[in-house]
mmCIF file with all atom_site columns, C-alpha atoms in Angstrom:
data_model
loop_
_atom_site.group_PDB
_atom_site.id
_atom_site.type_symbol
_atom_site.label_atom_id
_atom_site.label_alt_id
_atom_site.label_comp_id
_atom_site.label_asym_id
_atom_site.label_entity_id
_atom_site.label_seq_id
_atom_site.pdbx_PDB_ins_code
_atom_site.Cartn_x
_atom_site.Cartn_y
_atom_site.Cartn_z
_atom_site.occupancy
_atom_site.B_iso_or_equiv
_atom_site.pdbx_formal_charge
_atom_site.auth_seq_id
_atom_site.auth_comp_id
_atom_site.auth_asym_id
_atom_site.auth_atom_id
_atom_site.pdbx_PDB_model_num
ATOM 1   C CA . UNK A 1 1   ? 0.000   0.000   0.000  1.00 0.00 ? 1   UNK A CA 1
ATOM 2   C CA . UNK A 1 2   ? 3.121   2.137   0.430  1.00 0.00 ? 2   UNK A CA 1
ATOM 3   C CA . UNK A 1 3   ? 3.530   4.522   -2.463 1.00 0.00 ? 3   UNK A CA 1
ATOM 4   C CA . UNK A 1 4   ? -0.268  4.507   -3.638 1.00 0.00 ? 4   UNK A CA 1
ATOM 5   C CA . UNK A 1 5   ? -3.003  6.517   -2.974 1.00 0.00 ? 5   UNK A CA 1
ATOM 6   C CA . UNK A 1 6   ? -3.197  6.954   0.475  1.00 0.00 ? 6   UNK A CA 1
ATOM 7   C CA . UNK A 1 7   ? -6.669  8.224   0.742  1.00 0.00 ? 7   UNK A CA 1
ATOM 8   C CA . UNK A 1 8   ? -7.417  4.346   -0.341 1.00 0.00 ? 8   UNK A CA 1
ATOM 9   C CA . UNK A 1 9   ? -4.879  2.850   1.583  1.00 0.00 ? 9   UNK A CA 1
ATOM 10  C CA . UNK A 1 10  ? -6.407  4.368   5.291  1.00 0.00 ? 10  UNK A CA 1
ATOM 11  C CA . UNK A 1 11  ? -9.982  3.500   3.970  1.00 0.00 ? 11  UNK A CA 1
ATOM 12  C CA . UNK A 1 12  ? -8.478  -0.054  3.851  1.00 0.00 ? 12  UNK A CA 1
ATOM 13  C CA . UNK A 1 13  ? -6.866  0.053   6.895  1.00 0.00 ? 13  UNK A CA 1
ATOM 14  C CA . UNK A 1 14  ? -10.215 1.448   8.737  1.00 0.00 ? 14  UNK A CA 1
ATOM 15  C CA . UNK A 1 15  ? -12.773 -0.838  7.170  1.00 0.00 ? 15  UNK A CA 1
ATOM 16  C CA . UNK A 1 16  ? -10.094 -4.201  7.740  1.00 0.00 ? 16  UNK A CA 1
ATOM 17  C CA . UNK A 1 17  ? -9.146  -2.965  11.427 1.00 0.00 ? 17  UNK A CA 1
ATOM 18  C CA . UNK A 1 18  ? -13.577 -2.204  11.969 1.00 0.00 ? 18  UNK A CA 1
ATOM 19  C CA . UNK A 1 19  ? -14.093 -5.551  10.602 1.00 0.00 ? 19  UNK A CA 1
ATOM 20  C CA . UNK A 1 20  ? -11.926 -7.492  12.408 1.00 0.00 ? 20  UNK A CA 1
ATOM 21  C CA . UNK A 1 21  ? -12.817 -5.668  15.723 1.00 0.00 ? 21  UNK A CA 1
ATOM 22  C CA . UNK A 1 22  ? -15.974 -6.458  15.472 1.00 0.00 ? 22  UNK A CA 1
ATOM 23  C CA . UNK A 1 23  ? -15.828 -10.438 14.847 1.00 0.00 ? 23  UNK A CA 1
ATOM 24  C CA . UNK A 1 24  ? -13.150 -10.245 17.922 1.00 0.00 ? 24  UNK A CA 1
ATOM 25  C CA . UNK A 1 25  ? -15.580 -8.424  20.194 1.00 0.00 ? 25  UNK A CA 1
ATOM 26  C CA . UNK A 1 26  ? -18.325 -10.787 19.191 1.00 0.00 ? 26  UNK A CA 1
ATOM 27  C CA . UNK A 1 27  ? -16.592 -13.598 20.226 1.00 0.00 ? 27  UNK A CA 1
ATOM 28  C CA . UNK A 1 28  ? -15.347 -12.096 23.544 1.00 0.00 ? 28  UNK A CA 1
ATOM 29  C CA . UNK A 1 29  ? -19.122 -11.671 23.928 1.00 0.00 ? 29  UNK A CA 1
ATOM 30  C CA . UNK A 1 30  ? -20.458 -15.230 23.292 1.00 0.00 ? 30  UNK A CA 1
ATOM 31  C CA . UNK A 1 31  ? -17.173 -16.605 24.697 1.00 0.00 ? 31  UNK A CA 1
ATOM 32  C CA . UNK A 1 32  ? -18.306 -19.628 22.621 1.00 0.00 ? 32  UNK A CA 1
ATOM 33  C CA . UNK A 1 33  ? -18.579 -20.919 18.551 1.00 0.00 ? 33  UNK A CA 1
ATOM 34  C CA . UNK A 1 34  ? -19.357 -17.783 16.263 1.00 0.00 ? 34  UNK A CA 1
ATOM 35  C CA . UNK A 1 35  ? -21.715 -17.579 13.815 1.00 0.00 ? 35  UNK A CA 1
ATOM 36  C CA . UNK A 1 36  ? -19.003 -16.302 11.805 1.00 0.00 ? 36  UNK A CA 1
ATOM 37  C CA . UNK A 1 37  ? -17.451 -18.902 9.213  1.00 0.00 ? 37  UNK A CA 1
ATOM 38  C CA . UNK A 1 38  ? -13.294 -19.791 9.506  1.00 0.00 ? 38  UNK A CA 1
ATOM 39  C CA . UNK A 1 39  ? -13.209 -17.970 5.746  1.00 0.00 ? 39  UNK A CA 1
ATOM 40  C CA . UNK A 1 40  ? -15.168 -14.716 7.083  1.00 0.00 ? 40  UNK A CA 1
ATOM 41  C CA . UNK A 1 41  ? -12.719 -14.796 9.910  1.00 0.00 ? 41  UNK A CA 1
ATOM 42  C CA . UNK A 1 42  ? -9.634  -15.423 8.189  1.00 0.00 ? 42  UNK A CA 1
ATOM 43  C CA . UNK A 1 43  ? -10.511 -12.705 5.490  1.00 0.00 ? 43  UNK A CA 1
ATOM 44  C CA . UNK A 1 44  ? -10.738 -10.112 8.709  1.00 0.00 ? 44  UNK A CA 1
ATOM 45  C CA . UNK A 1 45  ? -7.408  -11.299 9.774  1.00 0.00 ? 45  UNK A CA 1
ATOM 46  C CA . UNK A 1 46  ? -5.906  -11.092 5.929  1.00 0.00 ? 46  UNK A CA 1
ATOM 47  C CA . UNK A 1 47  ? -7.070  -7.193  5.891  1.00 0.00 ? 47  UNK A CA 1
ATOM 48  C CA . UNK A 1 48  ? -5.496  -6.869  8.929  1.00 0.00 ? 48  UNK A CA 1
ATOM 49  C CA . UNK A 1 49  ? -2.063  -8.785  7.670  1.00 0.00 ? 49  UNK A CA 1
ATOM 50  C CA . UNK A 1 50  ? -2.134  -6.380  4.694  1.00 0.00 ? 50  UNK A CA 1
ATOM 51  C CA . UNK A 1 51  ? -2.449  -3.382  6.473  1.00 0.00 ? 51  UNK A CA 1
ATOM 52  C CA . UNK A 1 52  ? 0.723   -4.457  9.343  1.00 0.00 ? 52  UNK A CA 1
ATOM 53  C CA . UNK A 1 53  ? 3.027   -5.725  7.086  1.00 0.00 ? 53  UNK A CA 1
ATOM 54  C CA . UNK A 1 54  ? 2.486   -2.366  4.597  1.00 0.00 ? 54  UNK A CA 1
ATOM 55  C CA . UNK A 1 55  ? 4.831   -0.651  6.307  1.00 0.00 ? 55  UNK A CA 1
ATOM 56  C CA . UNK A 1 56  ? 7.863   -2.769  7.237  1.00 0.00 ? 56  UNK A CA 1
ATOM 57  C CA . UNK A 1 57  ? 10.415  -0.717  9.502  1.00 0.00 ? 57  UNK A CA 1
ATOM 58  C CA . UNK A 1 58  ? 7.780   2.248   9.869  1.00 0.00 ? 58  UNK A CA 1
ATOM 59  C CA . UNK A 1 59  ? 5.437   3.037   12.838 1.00 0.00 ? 59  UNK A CA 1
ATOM 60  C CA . UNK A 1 60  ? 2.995   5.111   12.173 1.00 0.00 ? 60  UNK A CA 1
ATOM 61  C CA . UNK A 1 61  ? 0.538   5.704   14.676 1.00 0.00 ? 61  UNK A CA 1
ATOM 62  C CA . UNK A 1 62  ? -2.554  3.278   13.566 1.00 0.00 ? 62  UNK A CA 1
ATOM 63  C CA . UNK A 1 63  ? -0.171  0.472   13.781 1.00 0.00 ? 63  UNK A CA 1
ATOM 64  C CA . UNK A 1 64  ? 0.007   -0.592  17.727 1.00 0.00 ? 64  UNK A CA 1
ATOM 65  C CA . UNK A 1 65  ? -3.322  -1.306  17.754 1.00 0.00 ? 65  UNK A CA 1
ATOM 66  C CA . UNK A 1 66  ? -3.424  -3.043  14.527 1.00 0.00 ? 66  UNK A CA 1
ATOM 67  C CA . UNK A 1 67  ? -0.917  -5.579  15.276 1.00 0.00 ? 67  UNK A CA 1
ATOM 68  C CA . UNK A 1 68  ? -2.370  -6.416  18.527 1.00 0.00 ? 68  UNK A CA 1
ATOM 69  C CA . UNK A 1 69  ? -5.556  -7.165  17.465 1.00 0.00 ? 69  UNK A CA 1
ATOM 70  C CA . UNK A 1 70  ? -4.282  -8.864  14.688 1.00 0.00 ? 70  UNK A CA 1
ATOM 71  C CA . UNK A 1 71  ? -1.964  -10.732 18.020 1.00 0.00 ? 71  UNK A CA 1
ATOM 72  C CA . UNK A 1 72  ? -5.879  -11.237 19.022 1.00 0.00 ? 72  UNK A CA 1
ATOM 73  C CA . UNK A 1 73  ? -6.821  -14.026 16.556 1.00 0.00 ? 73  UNK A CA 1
ATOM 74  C CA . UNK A 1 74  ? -3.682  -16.134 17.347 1.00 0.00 ? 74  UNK A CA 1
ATOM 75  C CA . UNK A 1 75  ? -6.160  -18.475 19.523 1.00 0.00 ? 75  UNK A CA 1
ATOM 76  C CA . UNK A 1 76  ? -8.508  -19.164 16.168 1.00 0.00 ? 76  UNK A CA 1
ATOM 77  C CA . UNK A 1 77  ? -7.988  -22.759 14.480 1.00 0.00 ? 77  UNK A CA 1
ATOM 78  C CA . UNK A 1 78  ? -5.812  -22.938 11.159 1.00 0.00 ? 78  UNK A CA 1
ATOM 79  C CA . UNK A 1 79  ? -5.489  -21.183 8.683  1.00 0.00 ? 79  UNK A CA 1
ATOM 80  C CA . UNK A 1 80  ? -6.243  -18.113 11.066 1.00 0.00 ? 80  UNK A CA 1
ATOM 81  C CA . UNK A 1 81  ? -3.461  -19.312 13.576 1.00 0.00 ? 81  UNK A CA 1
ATOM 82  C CA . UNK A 1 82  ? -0.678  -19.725 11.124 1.00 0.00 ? 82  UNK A CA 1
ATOM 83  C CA . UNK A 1 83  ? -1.385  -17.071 9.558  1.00 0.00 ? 83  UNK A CA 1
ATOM 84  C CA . UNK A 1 84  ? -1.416  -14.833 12.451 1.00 0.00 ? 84  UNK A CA 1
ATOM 85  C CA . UNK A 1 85  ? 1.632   -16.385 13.412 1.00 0.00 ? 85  UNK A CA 1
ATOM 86  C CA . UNK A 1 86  ? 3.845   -15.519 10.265 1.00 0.00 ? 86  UNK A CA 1
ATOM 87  C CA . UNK A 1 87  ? 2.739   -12.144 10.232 1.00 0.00 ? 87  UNK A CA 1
ATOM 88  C CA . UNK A 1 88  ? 3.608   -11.056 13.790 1.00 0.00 ? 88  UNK A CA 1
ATOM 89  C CA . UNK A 1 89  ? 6.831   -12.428 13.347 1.00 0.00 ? 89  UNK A CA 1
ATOM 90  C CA . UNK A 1 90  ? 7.536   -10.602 10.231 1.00 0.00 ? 90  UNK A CA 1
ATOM 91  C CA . UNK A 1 91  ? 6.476   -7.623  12.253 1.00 0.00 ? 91  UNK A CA 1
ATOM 92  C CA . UNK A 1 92  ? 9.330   -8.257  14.970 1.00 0.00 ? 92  UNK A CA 1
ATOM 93  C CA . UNK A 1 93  ? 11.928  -9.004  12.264 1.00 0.00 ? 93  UNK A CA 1
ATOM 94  C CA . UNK A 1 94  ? 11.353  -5.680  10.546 1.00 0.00 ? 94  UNK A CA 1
ATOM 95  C CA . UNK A 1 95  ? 11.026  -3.922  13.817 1.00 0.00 ? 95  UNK A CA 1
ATOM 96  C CA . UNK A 1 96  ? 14.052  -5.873  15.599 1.00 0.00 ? 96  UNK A CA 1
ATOM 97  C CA . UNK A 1 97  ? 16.596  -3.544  14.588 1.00 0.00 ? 97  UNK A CA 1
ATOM 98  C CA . UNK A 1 98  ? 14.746  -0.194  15.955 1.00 0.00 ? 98  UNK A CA 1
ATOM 99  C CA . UNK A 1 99  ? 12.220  -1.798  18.468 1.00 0.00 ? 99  UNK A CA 1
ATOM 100 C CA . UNK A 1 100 ? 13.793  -0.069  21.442 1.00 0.00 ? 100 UNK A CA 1
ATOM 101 C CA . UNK A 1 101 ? 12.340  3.242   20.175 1.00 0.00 ? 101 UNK A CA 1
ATOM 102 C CA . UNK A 1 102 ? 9.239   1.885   19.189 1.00 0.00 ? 102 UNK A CA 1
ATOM 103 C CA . UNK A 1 103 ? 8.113   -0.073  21.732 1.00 0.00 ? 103 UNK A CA 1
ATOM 104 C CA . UNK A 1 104 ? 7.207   3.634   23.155 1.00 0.00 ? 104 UNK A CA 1
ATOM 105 C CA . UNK A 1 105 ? 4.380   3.383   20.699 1.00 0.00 ? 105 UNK A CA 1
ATOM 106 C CA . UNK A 1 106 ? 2.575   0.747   22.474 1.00 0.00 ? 106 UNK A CA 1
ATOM 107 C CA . UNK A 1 107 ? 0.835   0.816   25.532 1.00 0.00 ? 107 UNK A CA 1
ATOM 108 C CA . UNK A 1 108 ? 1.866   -2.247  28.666 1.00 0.00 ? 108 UNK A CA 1
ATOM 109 C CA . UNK A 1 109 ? -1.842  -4.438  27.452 1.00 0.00 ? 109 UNK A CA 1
ATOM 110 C CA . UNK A 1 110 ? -0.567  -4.555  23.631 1.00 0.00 ? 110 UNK A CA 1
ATOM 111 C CA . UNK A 1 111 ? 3.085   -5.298  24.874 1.00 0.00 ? 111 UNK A CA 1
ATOM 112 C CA . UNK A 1 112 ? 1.757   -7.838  26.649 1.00 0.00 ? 112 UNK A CA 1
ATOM 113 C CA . UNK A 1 113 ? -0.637  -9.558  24.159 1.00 0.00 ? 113 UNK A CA 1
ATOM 114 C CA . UNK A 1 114 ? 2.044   -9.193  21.496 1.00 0.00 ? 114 UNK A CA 1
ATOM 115 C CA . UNK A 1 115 ? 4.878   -11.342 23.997 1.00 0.00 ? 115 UNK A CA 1
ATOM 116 C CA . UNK A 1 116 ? 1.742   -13.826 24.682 1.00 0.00 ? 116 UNK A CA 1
ATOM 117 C CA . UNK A 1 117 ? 1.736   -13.942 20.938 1.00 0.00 ? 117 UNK A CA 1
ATOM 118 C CA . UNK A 1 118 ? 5.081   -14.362 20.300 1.00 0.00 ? 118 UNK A CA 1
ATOM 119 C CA . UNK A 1 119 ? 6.574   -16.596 22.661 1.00 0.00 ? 119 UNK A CA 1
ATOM 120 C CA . UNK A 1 120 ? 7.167   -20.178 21.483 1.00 0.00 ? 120 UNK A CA 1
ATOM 121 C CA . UNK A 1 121 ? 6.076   -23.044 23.636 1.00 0.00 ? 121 UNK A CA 1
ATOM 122 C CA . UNK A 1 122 ? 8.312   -25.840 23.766 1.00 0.00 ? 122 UNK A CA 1
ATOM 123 C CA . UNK A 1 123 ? 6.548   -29.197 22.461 1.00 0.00 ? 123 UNK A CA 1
ATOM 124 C CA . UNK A 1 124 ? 8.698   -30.540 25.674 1.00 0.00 ? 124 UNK A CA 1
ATOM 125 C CA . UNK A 1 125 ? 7.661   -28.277 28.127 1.00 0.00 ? 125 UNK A CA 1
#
């Protein structure tokens, strides 16, 4: 999306980050099986994908609370999981080298959903 209109870019962003809100609130709500089909969810989850991994090495302000709902989803069944997976790991390699400065951007909760996200469990443990 980088280098293209932008005007289209942060309609994308808004109606992908609305979207995806909205199926994760509804299943905070029910706390149980949403009406919501794995390809509806996984589409959410793709807009969201699109819109993090627009801007590798950047952090503009939309993007803390982008990647951690995106972090959100990593409890769904695959596809949603893997692909949730990928991406926030592509978001730490791009922001490795700078994340010092960055991490400023996000508040303690997304920190902390983002490390629940990211840390590997060992199939020993």
């Amino acid at each position: 999306m980088k280098g293209g209109d932008e005007d289209f870019a942060a309609d994308f962003r808004d109606r992908s980050y609305a979207e995806a809100n909205s199926i994760q609130k509804k299943r905070n709500r029910r706390k149980s099986i949403s009406t919501q089909s794995i390809a509806e969810v996984h589409g959410a989850v793709l807009g969201l994908v699109a819109s993090v991994l627009s801007v590798p090495y950047d952090m503009p302000s939309w993007l803390p609370d982008h990647v951690t709902l995106l972090a959100r989803f990593a409890g769904e069944p695959t596809p949603i999981k893997s692909t949730v997976t990928k991406a926030v790991a592509e978001f730490r390699r791009t922001h490795a080298d700078t994340w010092n400065i960055q991490k400023d951007s996000f508040t303690e909760e997304q920190l902390e959903v983002l490390a629940d996200t990211s840390s590997s469990s060992s199939y020993f443990a």
